[in-house]
Amino acid sequence: MCATASAGLAASASAADVGGLLKAPPVVPDLTWQGVTVFGTYDIGGQYESHGAPTGGNGAAGIITGMNRGPQWLLVPNQSSQTAVGIKVDRNITEQLHFIARFETGFNSTTGELSDSLKGMQKNNGIPLNQQTVNGGGPRAGQLINGEAWAGFEDKTWGTLHIGRNNVVSTDMVGAYDPLASYGFSLLGYFGLLAGQGSSDTARIDQSIKYYNNYSPWRMSAIYGKPGTNVNDFYQGSVGVVGPNFSVDLVAGHGSDIVSTFALSGPANLNSKYLGAKVFDTDMYGIFGKYVFDLGRNGLQDPAEQKFTVTGGYSRIDFSNPAGGGFAPGHSTIGGYEIGPILSTNGSTGSGIVNYAFTGGDRLVNISFITGKYQHDAQWSVAVGYYRYDQKSYGLGVNSIPGIVAPGYSRTACSSSTYINCAGAEQVVSFRIDYDWTKNFRIYAGVAYSQVSGGFAFSYLNTSEYNPTVGMRFTF
């Protein structure tokens, strides 16, 4: 994602020096041999959180979450991008046909440990919310290769095919249309409702096949997976149109038995090997767009050209009870973690598995965002964004299920934070400035303000937060 181009750096030997005082570090050449490229990213920063939580060796809570409590000054990992290393392969079979592959694994840049969102939740099992360290769901679960892991073929006419662990199409849309997509500055990057079509855990899925192709000016992509872990069946597709200075994409998909994992609550679950989980089906559709305003004279192909890019999108996700009944205690999700230990009878994932959260009304979440990015030259850029999740009341029949007594669910439509199924919203406003010192080295600074209300704020210790952040990113 580094915006600096080699041509822009070569234009002036002094352009990459900061104020003529600090000499730019040397540029790292591409590490490619026989079509095999080694790549990597290291991202680390310092952050103040007005209502934060200790990292606990996990991530950072720069966007408001349930356990966020008092002010925190923190050394934080991965705020503008994921620290990772990997290899990618592009070998010619014929002039027309290439063999391609990608294998990537993510790390915590402050500890060096493999990224493992589910371990962070497991470590917080049974710990009171006001004592928890940062934890939340995600597709990286401590696997040796916890990012993309696929192999396939690329044909100039017939398109590109990946088989293995793939980013889903909605994850691709977040990357393509949100210039601030990250843990520290984007609601879409921090909470993966959009990226994973309802769950952060399904932003990337195993045992999947993915295809995409361009028929200029049209493009399309599709994915199907049946991993039986964090989701049973999953499929998405997109169709879009691309012009010299704009693009528009339409996306739709369906997931069956999607798993969204949580830490268990109560002292009885202290040190439990299980994770609580909500299991559901989702259907989604969305539209995303981009327009680039050329502010210079040399055309958009010039990496040093001044330009202003506006992006935005809208998506709607329908959460419903799993048509197949969901999963039972002991089911293995990603990373080999098990969900359980029981089928919850109180509506809370803190007690176990909830397969019935949308009885008496589906949960409809509307996701919207708009961003603007000003690219001053090949090195300086500024981006701002506004993001919003909205929901109406749902699950008003949960307490009518025989054997279920769910004090966290209202029986009538509501808009307070007293119940989890009340109407509510989550909003984030963010700003970030980037300086690409060289092709490999970026310095960034910014802030995000986040706020929850209504059902989104259920059980939260605080309802708002801001997080001034400075950091650096090194890529090769």
Tab-separated table of C-alpha atoms in Angstrom:
chain	number	residue	atom	x	y	z
A	1	MET	CA	0.000	0.000	0.000
A	2	CYS	CA	3.047	2.266	0.005
A	3	ALA	CA	2.150	5.276	-2.121
A	4	THR	CA	5.695	6.269	-2.993
A	5	ALA	CA	6.912	5.345	-6.450
A	6	SER	CA	10.553	4.736	-7.361
A	7	ALA	CA	10.331	7.300	-10.125
A	8	GLY	CA	9.225	9.959	-7.661
A	9	LEU	CA	12.122	9.166	-5.343
A	10	ALA	CA	14.649	9.323	-8.142
A	11	ALA	CA	13.479	12.777	-9.205
A	12	SER	CA	15.487	14.527	-6.499
A	13	ALA	CA	18.187	13.157	-4.230
A	14	SER	CA	17.191	15.561	-1.476
A	15	ALA	CA	13.414	15.130	-1.810
A	16	ALA	CA	13.350	12.256	0.676
A	17	ASP	CA	15.380	14.058	3.327
A	18	VAL	CA	13.298	15.537	6.131
A	19	GLY	CA	13.882	19.269	6.159
A	20	GLY	CA	17.441	18.688	5.014
A	21	LEU	CA	18.265	17.532	8.565
A	22	LEU	CA	17.661	13.792	8.515
A	23	LYS	CA	19.110	11.628	5.788
A	24	ALA	CA	16.651	9.193	4.277
A	25	PRO	CA	17.406	5.519	4.934
A	26	PRO	CA	18.558	3.451	1.960
A	27	VAL	CA	15.931	1.935	-0.297
A	28	VAL	CA	15.594	-1.843	0.015
A	29	PRO	CA	15.568	-3.558	-3.393
A	30	ASP	CA	12.852	-6.045	-4.296
A	31	LEU	CA	13.725	-9.508	-2.974
A	32	THR	CA	12.786	-11.511	-6.065
A	33	TRP	CA	14.444	-14.577	-7.566
A	34	GLN	CA	13.073	-16.814	-10.306
A	35	GLY	CA	9.592	-15.371	-9.897
A	36	VAL	CA	9.545	-15.837	-6.105
A	37	THR	CA	9.332	-12.632	-4.031
A	38	VAL	CA	9.816	-12.316	-0.280
A	39	PHE	CA	7.808	-9.437	1.175
A	40	GLY	CA	7.037	-8.023	4.580
A	41	THR	CA	5.657	-5.193	6.692
A	42	TYR	CA	6.530	-3.936	10.162
A	43	ASP	CA	4.195	-1.400	11.810
A	44	ILE	CA	4.563	0.054	15.295
A	45	GLY	CA	3.403	3.234	16.999
A	46	GLY	CA	2.642	5.157	20.148
A	47	GLN	CA	-0.948	5.882	21.122
A	48	TYR	CA	-2.928	7.729	23.766
A	49	GLU	CA	-6.384	6.276	24.438
A	50	SER	CA	-8.831	8.482	26.314
A	51	HIS	CA	-10.767	5.356	27.339
A	52	GLY	CA	-8.512	2.426	26.601
A	53	ALA	CA	-7.446	-0.966	27.847
A	54	PRO	CA	-4.058	-2.659	28.322
A	55	THR	CA	-2.904	-4.515	25.222
A	56	GLY	CA	-2.014	-7.693	27.119
A	57	GLY	CA	0.261	-8.650	24.249
A	58	ASN	CA	-2.682	-8.587	21.846
A	59	GLY	CA	-3.674	-5.522	19.825
A	60	ALA	CA	-4.840	-2.061	20.791
A	61	ALA	CA	-8.307	-0.740	21.587
A	62	GLY	CA	-8.060	2.556	19.756
A	63	ILE	CA	-11.677	2.175	18.614
A	64	ILE	CA	-14.160	1.981	21.495
A	65	THR	CA	-14.898	-1.559	22.740
A	66	GLY	CA	-16.662	-2.999	25.755
A	67	MET	CA	-13.587	-3.326	27.983
A	68	ASN	CA	-12.251	0.201	27.319
A	69	ARG	CA	-12.013	2.061	30.623
A	70	GLY	CA	-9.333	4.586	31.695
A	71	PRO	CA	-6.682	6.689	29.929
A	72	GLN	CA	-3.784	4.713	28.474
A	73	TRP	CA	-0.385	5.619	27.007
A	74	LEU	CA	0.662	2.607	24.949
A	75	LEU	CA	3.203	1.179	22.544
A	76	VAL	CA	0.831	-0.282	19.978
A	77	PRO	CA	1.169	-2.745	17.085
A	78	ASN	CA	-0.221	-2.641	13.575
A	79	GLN	CA	-2.216	0.610	13.663
A	80	SER	CA	-1.870	1.486	9.965
A	81	SER	CA	-1.265	-2.018	8.577
A	82	GLN	CA	-0.695	-5.613	9.649
A	83	THR	CA	2.881	-6.623	10.481
A	84	ALA	CA	3.555	-9.682	8.344
A	85	VAL	CA	6.036	-11.626	6.241
A	86	GLY	CA	5.368	-13.862	3.275
A	87	ILE	CA	6.230	-15.044	-0.176
A	88	LYS	CA	4.453	-14.608	-3.488
A	89	VAL	CA	5.082	-16.586	-6.647
A	90	ASP	CA	4.559	-15.617	-10.276
A	91	ARG	CA	6.090	-18.133	-12.699
A	92	ASN	CA	5.429	-18.300	-16.417
A	93	ILE	CA	4.082	-21.588	-17.697
A	94	THR	CA	3.479	-20.062	-21.100
A	95	GLU	CA	3.424	-16.440	-22.228
A	96	GLN	CA	-0.337	-16.515	-21.624
A	97	LEU	CA	-0.539	-18.657	-18.480
A	98	HIS	CA	1.169	-18.067	-15.109
A	99	PHE	CA	1.369	-20.138	-11.930
A	100	ILE	CA	0.777	-17.854	-8.923
A	101	ALA	CA	0.748	-18.346	-5.146
A	102	ARG	CA	0.801	-16.328	-1.947
A	103	PHE	CA	1.562	-17.368	1.634
A	104	GLU	CA	1.605	-14.762	4.409
A	105	THR	CA	1.620	-14.762	8.181
A	106	GLY	CA	0.977	-11.912	10.591
A	107	PHE	CA	2.736	-10.953	13.807
A	108	ASN	CA	2.277	-8.671	16.766
A	109	SER	CA	4.974	-6.064	16.163
A	110	THR	CA	5.474	-5.349	19.880
A	111	THR	CA	5.895	-8.981	21.035
A	112	GLY	CA	6.938	-10.901	17.910
A	113	GLU	CA	4.199	-13.477	18.529
A	114	LEU	CA	2.010	-14.860	15.758
A	115	SER	CA	-1.228	-12.905	15.431
A	116	ASP	CA	-3.931	-14.791	17.304
A	117	SER	CA	-7.200	-12.971	17.984
A	118	LEU	CA	-8.863	-16.022	19.489
A	119	LYS	CA	-6.047	-16.575	21.973
A	120	GLY	CA	-6.577	-13.015	23.179
A	121	MET	CA	-10.215	-13.837	23.935
A	122	GLN	CA	-9.367	-17.192	25.518
A	123	LYS	CA	-6.902	-15.494	27.905
A	124	ASN	CA	-9.742	-13.225	29.074
A	125	ASN	CA	-12.196	-16.025	29.840
A	126	GLY	CA	-13.768	-15.494	33.256
A	127	ILE	CA	-12.084	-12.128	33.855
A	128	PRO	CA	-14.377	-9.193	34.726
A	129	LEU	CA	-14.831	-6.740	31.859
A	130	ASN	CA	-13.182	-3.894	33.762
A	131	GLN	CA	-10.025	-5.988	34.187
A	132	GLN	CA	-9.756	-7.472	30.707
A	133	THR	CA	-6.976	-6.793	28.253
A	134	VAL	CA	-7.714	-6.051	24.606
A	135	ASN	CA	-9.515	-8.899	22.833
A	136	GLY	CA	-11.815	-9.423	19.877
A	137	GLY	CA	-12.473	-11.666	16.916
A	138	GLY	CA	-10.552	-11.952	13.682
A	139	PRO	CA	-9.428	-14.444	11.015
A	140	ARG	CA	-5.867	-14.785	12.366
A	141	ALA	CA	-5.893	-17.540	14.984
A	142	GLY	CA	-2.269	-18.470	15.628
A	143	GLN	CA	-1.868	-20.639	12.551
A	144	LEU	CA	1.730	-20.888	11.280
A	145	ILE	CA	0.429	-19.242	8.106
A	146	ASN	CA	-2.422	-17.118	9.434
A	147	GLY	CA	-2.967	-14.828	6.442
A	148	GLU	CA	-3.695	-15.637	2.835
A	149	ALA	CA	-2.478	-19.097	1.778
A	150	TRP	CA	-3.411	-20.006	-1.766
A	151	ALA	CA	-2.070	-21.227	-5.093
A	152	GLY	CA	-3.582	-20.926	-8.540
A	153	PHE	CA	-3.285	-19.738	-12.103
A	154	GLU	CA	-3.549	-16.462	-13.967
A	155	ASP	CA	-4.472	-16.376	-17.651
A	156	LYS	CA	-4.555	-13.122	-19.613
A	157	THR	CA	-7.846	-14.123	-21.225
A	158	TRP	CA	-9.560	-16.496	-18.836
A	159	GLY	CA	-8.809	-14.699	-15.588
A	160	THR	CA	-7.334	-15.620	-12.220
A	161	LEU	CA	-8.090	-18.588	-9.954
A	162	HIS	CA	-7.012	-19.055	-6.311
A	163	ILE	CA	-7.490	-22.228	-4.238
A	164	GLY	CA	-6.828	-22.281	-0.479
A	165	ARG	CA	-7.322	-19.635	2.224
A	166	ASN	CA	-8.595	-16.469	0.550
A	167	ASN	CA	-9.733	-13.014	1.537
A	168	VAL	CA	-13.464	-12.858	0.860
A	169	VAL	CA	-14.775	-10.366	-1.700
A	170	SER	CA	-16.081	-7.941	0.932
A	171	THR	CA	-12.599	-7.814	2.476
A	172	ASP	CA	-11.253	-6.858	-0.946
A	173	MET	CA	-13.836	-4.064	-1.141
A	174	VAL	CA	-12.697	-2.608	2.191
A	175	GLY	CA	-9.106	-2.587	0.943
A	176	ALA	CA	-10.049	-1.040	-2.388
A	177	TYR	CA	-12.398	1.691	-1.149
A	178	ASP	CA	-11.186	2.666	2.333
A	179	PRO	CA	-7.830	4.520	2.256
A	180	LEU	CA	-7.733	4.395	6.058
A	181	ALA	CA	-8.485	0.645	6.323
A	182	SER	CA	-6.587	-0.365	9.466
A	183	TYR	CA	-7.003	-1.253	13.125
A	184	GLY	CA	-6.235	2.259	14.323
A	185	PHE	CA	-8.156	4.573	11.990
A	186	SER	CA	-11.127	2.763	10.458
A	187	LEU	CA	-14.305	1.233	11.834
A	188	LEU	CA	-14.302	-1.112	8.830
A	189	GLY	CA	-10.755	-2.211	9.598
A	190	TYR	CA	-11.207	-2.639	13.354
A	191	PHE	CA	-14.625	-4.321	13.463
A	192	GLY	CA	-15.029	-6.695	10.532
A	193	LEU	CA	-18.822	-6.659	10.164
A	194	LEU	CA	-18.450	-5.623	6.529
A	195	ALA	CA	-15.159	-7.357	5.758
A	196	GLY	CA	-16.404	-10.723	7.061
A	197	GLN	CA	-20.076	-10.297	6.097
A	198	GLY	CA	-21.207	-10.343	9.714
A	199	SER	CA	-18.178	-11.625	11.643
A	200	SER	CA	-14.549	-10.545	11.842
A	201	ASP	CA	-13.651	-14.246	11.958
A	202	THR	CA	-14.808	-14.775	8.352
A	203	ALA	CA	-12.896	-11.974	6.627
A	204	ARG	CA	-10.735	-14.808	5.306
A	205	ILE	CA	-11.847	-18.436	4.827
A	206	ASP	CA	-10.132	-21.789	4.340
A	207	GLN	CA	-10.969	-24.389	1.727
A	208	SER	CA	-12.199	-21.794	-0.715
A	209	ILE	CA	-11.953	-21.147	-4.422
A	210	LYS	CA	-11.804	-17.595	-5.747
A	211	TYR	CA	-12.023	-16.292	-9.309
A	212	TYR	CA	-11.755	-12.837	-10.816
A	213	ASN	CA	-11.381	-11.327	-14.260
A	214	ASN	CA	-11.433	-8.012	-16.124
A	215	TYR	CA	-13.400	-7.392	-19.309
A	216	SER	CA	-12.490	-3.748	-19.720
A	217	PRO	CA	-14.211	-1.624	-18.526
A	218	TRP	CA	-15.998	-4.359	-16.540
A	219	ARG	CA	-14.610	-6.569	-13.792
A	220	MET	CA	-15.994	-9.364	-11.658
A	221	SER	CA	-14.995	-11.596	-8.754
A	222	ALA	CA	-16.498	-14.556	-6.905
A	223	ILE	CA	-15.637	-16.819	-3.993
A	224	TYR	CA	-17.065	-20.051	-2.609
A	225	GLY	CA	-15.894	-21.848	0.504
A	226	LYS	CA	-17.024	-24.721	2.698
A	227	PRO	CA	-14.485	-24.943	5.517
A	228	GLY	CA	-16.901	-26.166	8.216
A	229	THR	CA	-14.985	-24.213	10.887
A	230	ASN	CA	-15.722	-20.484	11.187
A	231	VAL	CA	-18.464	-20.891	8.572
A	232	ASN	CA	-20.193	-23.831	6.959
A	233	ASP	CA	-21.020	-22.479	3.483
A	234	PHE	CA	-19.981	-19.082	2.170
A	235	TYR	CA	-20.291	-17.425	-1.210
A	236	GLN	CA	-19.959	-13.876	-2.510
A	237	GLY	CA	-19.700	-12.178	-5.877
A	238	SER	CA	-19.106	-8.742	-7.293
A	239	VAL	CA	-19.419	-6.932	-10.606
A	240	GLY	CA	-17.931	-3.529	-11.293
A	241	VAL	CA	-17.014	-0.927	-13.870
A	242	VAL	CA	-13.676	0.927	-13.995
A	243	GLY	CA	-12.872	4.164	-15.800
A	244	PRO	CA	-9.764	6.355	-15.991
A	245	ASN	CA	-10.701	8.197	-12.809
A	246	PHE	CA	-13.576	6.258	-11.234
A	247	SER	CA	-14.830	2.820	-10.267
A	248	VAL	CA	-18.086	1.332	-8.967
A	249	ASP	CA	-18.619	-2.194	-7.583
A	250	LEU	CA	-21.750	-4.086	-6.571
A	251	VAL	CA	-21.379	-6.952	-4.072
A	252	ALA	CA	-23.725	-9.622	-2.707
A	253	GLY	CA	-23.298	-12.805	-0.711
A	254	HIS	CA	-24.641	-15.441	1.685
A	255	GLY	CA	-23.115	-17.291	4.627
A	256	SER	CA	-24.470	-20.285	6.542
A	257	ASP	CA	-23.494	-21.068	10.149
A	258	ILE	CA	-21.109	-18.138	10.521
A	259	VAL	CA	-19.258	-18.184	13.848
A	260	SER	CA	-18.536	-15.018	15.797
A	261	THR	CA	-16.414	-15.798	18.863
A	262	PHE	CA	-16.299	-14.075	22.277
A	263	ALA	CA	-14.588	-14.429	25.651
A	264	LEU	CA	-16.584	-16.360	28.245
A	265	SER	CA	-17.743	-14.562	31.402
A	266	GLY	CA	-18.004	-15.547	35.040
A	267	PRO	CA	-15.391	-17.031	37.414
A	268	ALA	CA	-16.448	-20.574	36.507
A	269	ASN	CA	-14.969	-20.006	33.021
A	270	LEU	CA	-11.594	-18.744	34.234
A	271	ASN	CA	-8.882	-20.553	32.198
A	272	SER	CA	-11.520	-22.382	30.137
A	273	LYS	CA	-10.259	-23.800	26.846
A	274	TYR	CA	-13.570	-22.885	25.154
A	275	LEU	CA	-14.779	-19.687	23.557
A	276	GLY	CA	-18.328	-18.412	23.552
A	277	ALA	CA	-19.896	-17.931	20.133
A	278	LYS	CA	-22.881	-16.545	18.310
A	279	VAL	CA	-23.799	-18.635	15.237
A	280	PHE	CA	-25.994	-17.252	12.453
A	281	ASP	CA	-26.681	-16.980	8.733
A	282	THR	CA	-26.204	-13.731	6.837
A	283	ASP	CA	-27.224	-12.243	3.521
A	284	MET	CA	-25.615	-9.038	2.311
A	285	TYR	CA	-25.481	-6.605	-0.566
A	286	GLY	CA	-23.549	-3.418	-1.074
A	287	ILE	CA	-22.375	-0.735	-3.472
A	288	PHE	CA	-19.003	1.022	-3.392
A	289	GLY	CA	-17.618	3.875	-5.477
A	290	LYS	CA	-14.518	5.985	-6.067
A	291	TYR	CA	-13.818	9.175	-8.004
A	292	VAL	CA	-10.399	10.788	-8.495
A	293	PHE	CA	-10.044	14.522	-9.138
A	294	ASP	CA	-6.851	15.415	-11.004
A	295	LEU	CA	-5.468	18.590	-9.391
A	296	GLY	CA	-2.253	18.835	-11.395
A	297	ARG	CA	-1.087	19.006	-14.984
A	298	ASN	CA	0.739	15.771	-15.666
A	299	GLY	CA	-2.118	13.250	-15.550
A	300	LEU	CA	-3.086	10.617	-12.996
A	301	GLN	CA	-0.368	8.203	-14.138
A	302	ASP	CA	2.276	10.507	-12.653
A	303	PRO	CA	2.962	9.292	-9.071
A	304	ALA	CA	3.819	12.863	-8.014
A	305	GLU	CA	0.549	14.290	-9.385
A	306	GLN	CA	-1.690	16.137	-6.943
A	307	LYS	CA	-5.085	14.491	-6.686
A	308	PHE	CA	-8.088	14.199	-4.412
A	309	THR	CA	-9.920	10.880	-4.157
A	310	VAL	CA	-13.427	10.502	-2.783
A	311	THR	CA	-14.629	7.012	-1.862
A	312	GLY	CA	-17.711	5.706	-0.145
A	313	GLY	CA	-20.089	2.839	0.158
A	314	TYR	CA	-23.230	1.366	1.606
A	315	SER	CA	-23.937	-2.210	2.621
A	316	ARG	CA	-26.805	-3.984	4.346
A	317	ILE	CA	-26.341	-7.240	6.265
A	318	ASP	CA	-29.289	-9.393	7.359
A	319	PHE	CA	-28.476	-11.637	10.362
A	320	SER	CA	-30.841	-14.579	10.888
A	321	ASN	CA	-30.921	-17.748	12.954
A	322	PRO	CA	-28.893	-20.537	11.319
A	323	ALA	CA	-31.171	-22.543	9.044
A	324	GLY	CA	-29.084	-25.639	9.739
A	325	GLY	CA	-29.379	-25.262	13.508
A	326	GLY	CA	-25.891	-23.922	14.191
A	327	PHE	CA	-23.121	-25.756	16.026
A	328	ALA	CA	-22.926	-27.774	19.236
A	329	PRO	CA	-20.399	-27.432	22.074
A	330	GLY	CA	-16.994	-28.782	21.110
A	331	HIS	CA	-17.174	-27.553	17.505
A	332	SER	CA	-13.714	-26.560	16.244
A	333	THR	CA	-13.438	-23.169	14.621
A	334	ILE	CA	-10.328	-21.587	13.066
A	335	GLY	CA	-6.978	-22.308	14.720
A	336	GLY	CA	-8.407	-25.441	16.345
A	337	TYR	CA	-10.206	-23.442	19.044
A	338	GLU	CA	-13.404	-25.013	20.380
A	339	ILE	CA	-16.651	-23.185	21.095
A	340	GLY	CA	-18.751	-24.030	24.141
A	341	PRO	CA	-18.769	-25.215	26.854
A	342	ILE	CA	-22.582	-25.355	26.715
A	343	LEU	CA	-25.520	-24.174	24.658
A	344	SER	CA	-26.313	-20.881	26.351
A	345	THR	CA	-29.763	-20.638	27.934
A	346	ASN	CA	-29.537	-16.949	28.886
A	347	GLY	CA	-28.859	-15.421	25.478
A	348	SER	CA	-25.284	-14.503	26.392
A	349	THR	CA	-22.238	-15.715	24.473
A	350	GLY	CA	-20.422	-15.257	27.771
A	351	SER	CA	-22.095	-18.483	28.859
A	352	GLY	CA	-21.573	-20.518	25.687
A	353	ILE	CA	-23.102	-20.907	22.230
A	354	VAL	CA	-26.084	-18.841	21.086
A	355	ASN	CA	-27.830	-20.256	17.985
A	356	TYR	CA	-31.097	-18.335	18.440
A	357	ALA	CA	-30.189	-14.641	18.802
A	358	PHE	CA	-32.528	-13.479	16.019
A	359	THR	CA	-35.731	-15.234	17.036
A	360	GLY	CA	-38.611	-12.798	16.604
A	361	GLY	CA	-36.823	-10.553	14.129
A	362	ASP	CA	-33.663	-10.567	12.034
A	363	ARG	CA	-30.885	-8.123	12.836
A	364	LEU	CA	-30.514	-5.645	9.967
A	365	VAL	CA	-27.267	-3.666	10.036
A	366	ASN	CA	-26.741	-0.770	7.656
A	367	ILE	CA	-23.096	0.104	7.032
A	368	SER	CA	-22.101	3.390	5.416
A	369	PHE	CA	-18.903	5.362	5.010
A	370	ILE	CA	-17.332	8.214	3.065
A	371	THR	CA	-13.651	9.146	2.844
A	372	GLY	CA	-11.476	11.757	1.179
A	373	LYS	CA	-7.752	11.503	0.463
A	374	TYR	CA	-5.552	14.337	-0.762
A	375	GLN	CA	-2.305	13.191	-2.401
A	376	HIS	CA	0.029	16.211	-2.450
A	377	ASP	CA	2.931	14.480	-4.201
A	378	ALA	CA	4.713	11.130	-4.198
A	379	GLN	CA	5.404	11.450	-0.466
A	380	TRP	CA	2.747	13.463	1.395
A	381	SER	CA	-0.921	12.504	1.720
A	382	VAL	CA	-3.813	13.274	4.071
A	383	ALA	CA	-6.980	11.204	4.512
A	384	VAL	CA	-10.203	11.685	6.480
A	385	GLY	CA	-13.113	9.314	6.953
A	386	TYR	CA	-16.555	8.957	8.494
A	387	TYR	CA	-17.954	5.483	9.224
A	388	ARG	CA	-21.279	4.347	10.640
A	389	TYR	CA	-23.052	1.111	11.663
A	390	ASP	CA	-26.817	1.311	12.354
A	391	GLN	CA	-29.264	-1.337	13.550
A	392	LYS	CA	-32.951	-1.552	14.368
A	393	SER	CA	-34.392	-3.614	17.226
A	394	TYR	CA	-34.225	-7.363	16.621
A	395	GLY	CA	-34.663	-10.701	18.363
A	396	LEU	CA	-37.788	-9.631	20.246
A	397	GLY	CA	-38.914	-13.267	20.542
A	398	VAL	CA	-35.782	-14.685	22.198
A	399	ASN	CA	-37.438	-14.732	25.635
A	400	SER	CA	-40.410	-16.664	24.222
A	401	ILE	CA	-38.214	-19.698	23.451
A	402	PRO	CA	-38.940	-22.518	25.943
A	403	GLY	CA	-36.066	-22.867	28.391
A	404	ILE	CA	-34.481	-19.520	27.492
A	405	VAL	CA	-34.413	-16.650	29.974
A	406	ALA	CA	-32.365	-13.865	28.382
A	407	PRO	CA	-32.166	-10.747	30.570
A	408	GLY	CA	-30.024	-8.985	27.965
A	409	TYR	CA	-32.836	-9.131	25.357
A	410	SER	CA	-35.825	-6.824	25.268
A	411	ARG	CA	-39.280	-8.134	24.384
A	412	THR	CA	-40.273	-4.829	22.757
A	413	ALA	CA	-38.642	-2.391	20.355
A	414	CYS	CA	-36.197	-0.101	22.148
A	415	SER	CA	-33.342	2.327	21.577
A	416	SER	CA	-31.472	2.343	24.895
A	417	SER	CA	-28.240	0.599	25.882
A	418	THR	CA	-30.094	-1.510	28.465
A	419	TYR	CA	-30.507	-4.401	26.030
A	420	ILE	CA	-28.241	-5.805	23.334
A	421	ASN	CA	-31.073	-6.002	20.784
A	422	CYS	CA	-32.080	-2.335	20.948
A	423	ALA	CA	-31.706	-0.019	17.983
A	424	GLY	CA	-28.386	1.773	18.023
A	425	ALA	CA	-25.358	3.014	16.166
A	426	GLU	CA	-21.581	3.058	16.129
A	427	GLN	CA	-19.717	5.956	14.526
A	428	VAL	CA	-16.078	6.763	13.837
A	429	VAL	CA	-14.498	9.950	12.492
A	430	SER	CA	-10.806	9.704	11.662
A	431	PHE	CA	-7.884	11.602	10.191
A	432	ARG	CA	-4.363	10.508	9.204
A	433	ILE	CA	-1.378	12.148	7.519
A	434	ASP	CA	1.279	9.963	5.864
A	435	TYR	CA	4.819	10.821	4.823
A	436	ASP	CA	6.501	8.232	2.596
A	437	TRP	CA	10.103	8.956	3.430
A	438	THR	CA	11.278	6.291	0.962
A	439	LYS	CA	9.707	3.489	-1.014
A	440	ASN	CA	9.999	1.314	2.097
A	441	PHE	CA	9.589	3.674	5.051
A	442	ARG	CA	6.456	5.584	6.074
A	443	ILE	CA	5.796	7.877	9.032
A	444	TYR	CA	2.175	8.520	10.003
A	445	ALA	CA	0.154	10.464	12.549
A	446	GLY	CA	-3.569	10.754	13.120
A	447	VAL	CA	-6.531	10.367	15.401
A	448	ALA	CA	-9.863	8.537	15.444
A	449	TYR	CA	-12.899	9.431	17.532
A	450	SER	CA	-15.393	6.605	18.101
A	451	GLN	CA	-18.790	6.493	19.776
A	452	VAL	CA	-21.502	3.890	20.425
A	453	SER	CA	-25.159	4.313	21.358
A	454	GLY	CA	-28.246	2.180	21.931
A	455	GLY	CA	-27.805	-1.569	21.543
A	456	PHE	CA	-24.263	-1.158	20.253
A	457	ALA	CA	-23.338	0.241	23.686
A	458	PHE	CA	-24.817	-2.696	25.660
A	459	SER	CA	-22.523	-3.636	28.587
A	460	TYR	CA	-19.859	-1.095	27.514
A	461	LEU	CA	-17.920	0.558	30.334
A	462	ASN	CA	-17.621	3.772	28.284
A	463	THR	CA	-19.317	4.939	25.121
A	464	SER	CA	-16.695	7.105	23.410
A	465	GLU	CA	-12.943	7.374	22.855
A	466	TYR	CA	-10.286	9.289	20.946
A	467	ASN	CA	-6.805	7.943	20.149
A	468	PRO	CA	-4.046	10.317	18.976
A	469	THR	CA	-1.426	8.092	17.314
A	470	VAL	CA	2.002	8.401	15.739
A	471	GLY	CA	3.803	5.518	14.110
A	472	MET	CA	6.039	4.137	11.417
A	473	ARG	CA	5.725	1.413	8.822
A	474	PHE	CA	8.541	-0.398	7.054
A	475	THR	CA	7.832	-2.534	3.998
A	476	PHE	CA	9.943	-4.628	1.646
